[in-house]
Amino acid sequence: MSRAPETEIGAGRDDLCGLVRRYVDLGKPFLLRSELLDTLEEHAAGRPELKDSKLARMVSRCQEAATDGHFVYFAQRQYIGTWHYYRVHVDTLELIEVPVEEYLAFKERLVDSGKTDPWPLEIDLTPFNREFPRLRESRSIGHGVSFLNRMLSSSLSSDVAAEKLIDFLRVHHIRGQQLMLNGNLPDVESVRRALRRANRHLAELSDDTPWSEFSGRMKELGFECGWGKDAARARDTFRLLSDILQAPAPRELERFLARVPMIFSVVILTPHGYFGQSGVLGLPDTGGQVVYILDQVRALEREMFLRLEAQGIEIEPEILVVTRLIPEARGTTCDQPREAIAGTRNAKILRVPFRDSSGEVIPQWISRFKIWPYLERFTDEVQREVLSELGRRPGIIIGNYSDGNLVASLLSRRLGVTQCTIAHALEKAKYLMSDLFWRDNEERYHFSCQFTADLIAMNTSDFIVASTFQEIAGTPETVGQYESYRTFTMPGLYRVVDGVDVFDPKFNIVSPGADPEVYFPYSETDRRLNSLHPQLAELVFGDGSGQPVHGHLADRGKPLIFTMARLDRIKNLTGLVEWYGAHPRLRELANLLVIGGHVDEAESSDDEEQDQIRRMHELFALHGLDDCVRWVASQSDRTVNGELYRFVADTRGAFVQPALFEAYGLTVIEAMASGLPIFATCFGGPSEIVVDKISGFHIDPNHGDVVAGQIADFFERCSADPEYWERISRGAIDRVEAHYTWKLYGERIMTLARVYGFWKYVTNLEREETRRYLEMFYSLQYRRRVETLESS
């Protein structure tokens, strides 16, 4: 960034100097957006002219600031994904725009007591992206495939680009069988002629004539299996290609590519935690991601089968969920190398062990923050096992979370396969200033490995799937998870000048849903699992015999406030208990049911969960909650949990998701699908899922007393107007059915896989130069950090 001319801030100099002094007098080297705005509001109280000053307007768009007492540096997010950096001298008030490198160096000096490396390692991907197409409007973020389709459609009007499409159709085959086009069609013009002849022949056939009855004639013309199972489907697919070769349009191109039979197998990577189908939820590092992937597998397999069947391909699709084999499985199936996935035709879990440097299997669970030394050896073994299991390369590799995405990067590079990245949650956005103070967190979280892995995976991936727009780009006021990787520094390690660009067309929003067989409205009485109600009544109201609980509900006639999540700091279950305990009006109106973690600290092996368990017991004692709060250990049976949501709805209760930050929030979708009114954090995906005051309510977990008042107001209104509860409940159900289903998810992922696979073939989407740069970064930086972790 070039330096802007120095400028005077102008009118109100003394007052503006006072504002800058106020920031310095806060005594903090780093100021958050809330601190900047609160201080501005206090300083400008009663003086509206100050809010119109140049400095005040600039501050109102800032996300953070840094000061050493002489200078204040501001990071201004002018628009989503567009940043500027300014330096203000405390005395002269000279305002100068500075390059990002200077801003990051200033932050480094503050962290390292005035020291700075004159030659730091800088990661800057700008040069590699100069010639690559880029979105321009923030409203287009997350719709990358539409943008690329428009670009390709434009290029296909030339015969050179059209030849690439024809070449692409020739490369597909399965088990020795050629698909789509054979050698009888050497160029675009021959394809055009053959399409006209094929359509004339098909016009004479009834719609339901199977491909086998006219395959001989099609083969003579140059068309192999894959165009459709019958004459009607084949006619329509031929028409799509004819239209594309004559006058290409983005929508027609996407529809055509979505039919190309090129995905017969999928590998899904999820190394950490206990991955299984039962008895694993609530174990360390094991939660919503497991549910997401299992539902994802069922949706993808159904969609793969339907598409292949429609195109006349008689082959069973295969999906492998590759995870870690854990010999000390704690009563789960995580010690079994292979496990069929229930509810699928041909999908399985493939478990591969972690090994130490001598090749010995690691028997015990390892925290997701400490598995980095094992991933490269894990990848080597996964490659062998996957090729042996499938007998060929998969059609696409999908990574999950930071560790799975790194393995997906390594594996897709070796196999030449399209790579999809799904973050689920990016820890950098969850832990405040975790990049700046990475050293303070290194022993526990090893963010140096994780953030490096994230940068590599995001930039090697062919496409990235996010659940919401906010996950990518945040809001006009807040920074998105992926956007936070654009520019940051880890002092003494490296400085990221340009890491991830949210305007990159690889980003796509594909929202998951809830299993409709498990999570359905409480009002569908003929589907209700009434046989579970005695069990649920015991769970919620019983004496607790047979399972770990704390507290009982003395007044069973009150509605239930329900929450369910992992017991960690970010999920903030203890925060909700604290809000409830300190709010007499809410306690009078409703009981609180909390499901999460272990109730007995001795049962947990996770440090953070142990902290939360101790805090939960302290809150029970502090507020005297034993007769109005029921805390139950994690429940892993989804069928039971599905009916539990409906059981709570029967009490005219509500679900609260109090997380300090939530990337998506599957429990929010589950509860909404069941008909429960929702109170969900405004930080992250839930604020996009829930339409405030229509299908639920947004809450700010930083203001717990306000949240408790919101919930109390809701129950008071429902008591006076029972139809109000019904209206919010119906809004929740309608919202899920319209936007958050696994059927929509499966359709979109399979289309994206084909379109990006095509782009990978015909363009420089693979970005070879970027990959080589990142391979060097992996070898010189990631491996070095892993060695440090191994030796600690």
PDB file of C-alpha atoms in Angstrom, residues 3-8 54 87 94-97:
ATOM      1  CA  ARG A   3       1.605   6.018   1.786  1.00  0.00           C
ATOM      2  CA  ALA A   4      -1.061   8.712   1.591  1.00  0.00           C
ATOM      3  CA  PRO A   5      -0.204  12.405   2.004  1.00  0.00           C
ATOM      4  CA  GLU A   6      -0.037  13.692   5.563  1.00  0.00           C
ATOM      5  CA  THR A   7      -3.188  15.576   6.537  1.00  0.00           C
ATOM      6  CA  GLU A   8      -4.324  17.717   9.463  1.00  0.00           C
ATOM      7  CA  LYS A  54     -12.713  13.238  10.258  1.00  0.00           C
ATOM      8  CA  ARG A  87      -1.207   6.426  12.236  1.00  0.00           C
ATOM      9  CA  GLU A  94      -1.221  14.260  11.943  1.00  0.00           C
ATOM     10  CA  LEU A  95      -3.169  11.500  10.245  1.00  0.00           C
ATOM     11  CA  ILE A  96      -1.139   9.342   7.862  1.00  0.00           C
ATOM     12  CA  GLU A  97      -2.238   6.227   5.994  1.00  0.00           C
TER      13      GLU A  97
END
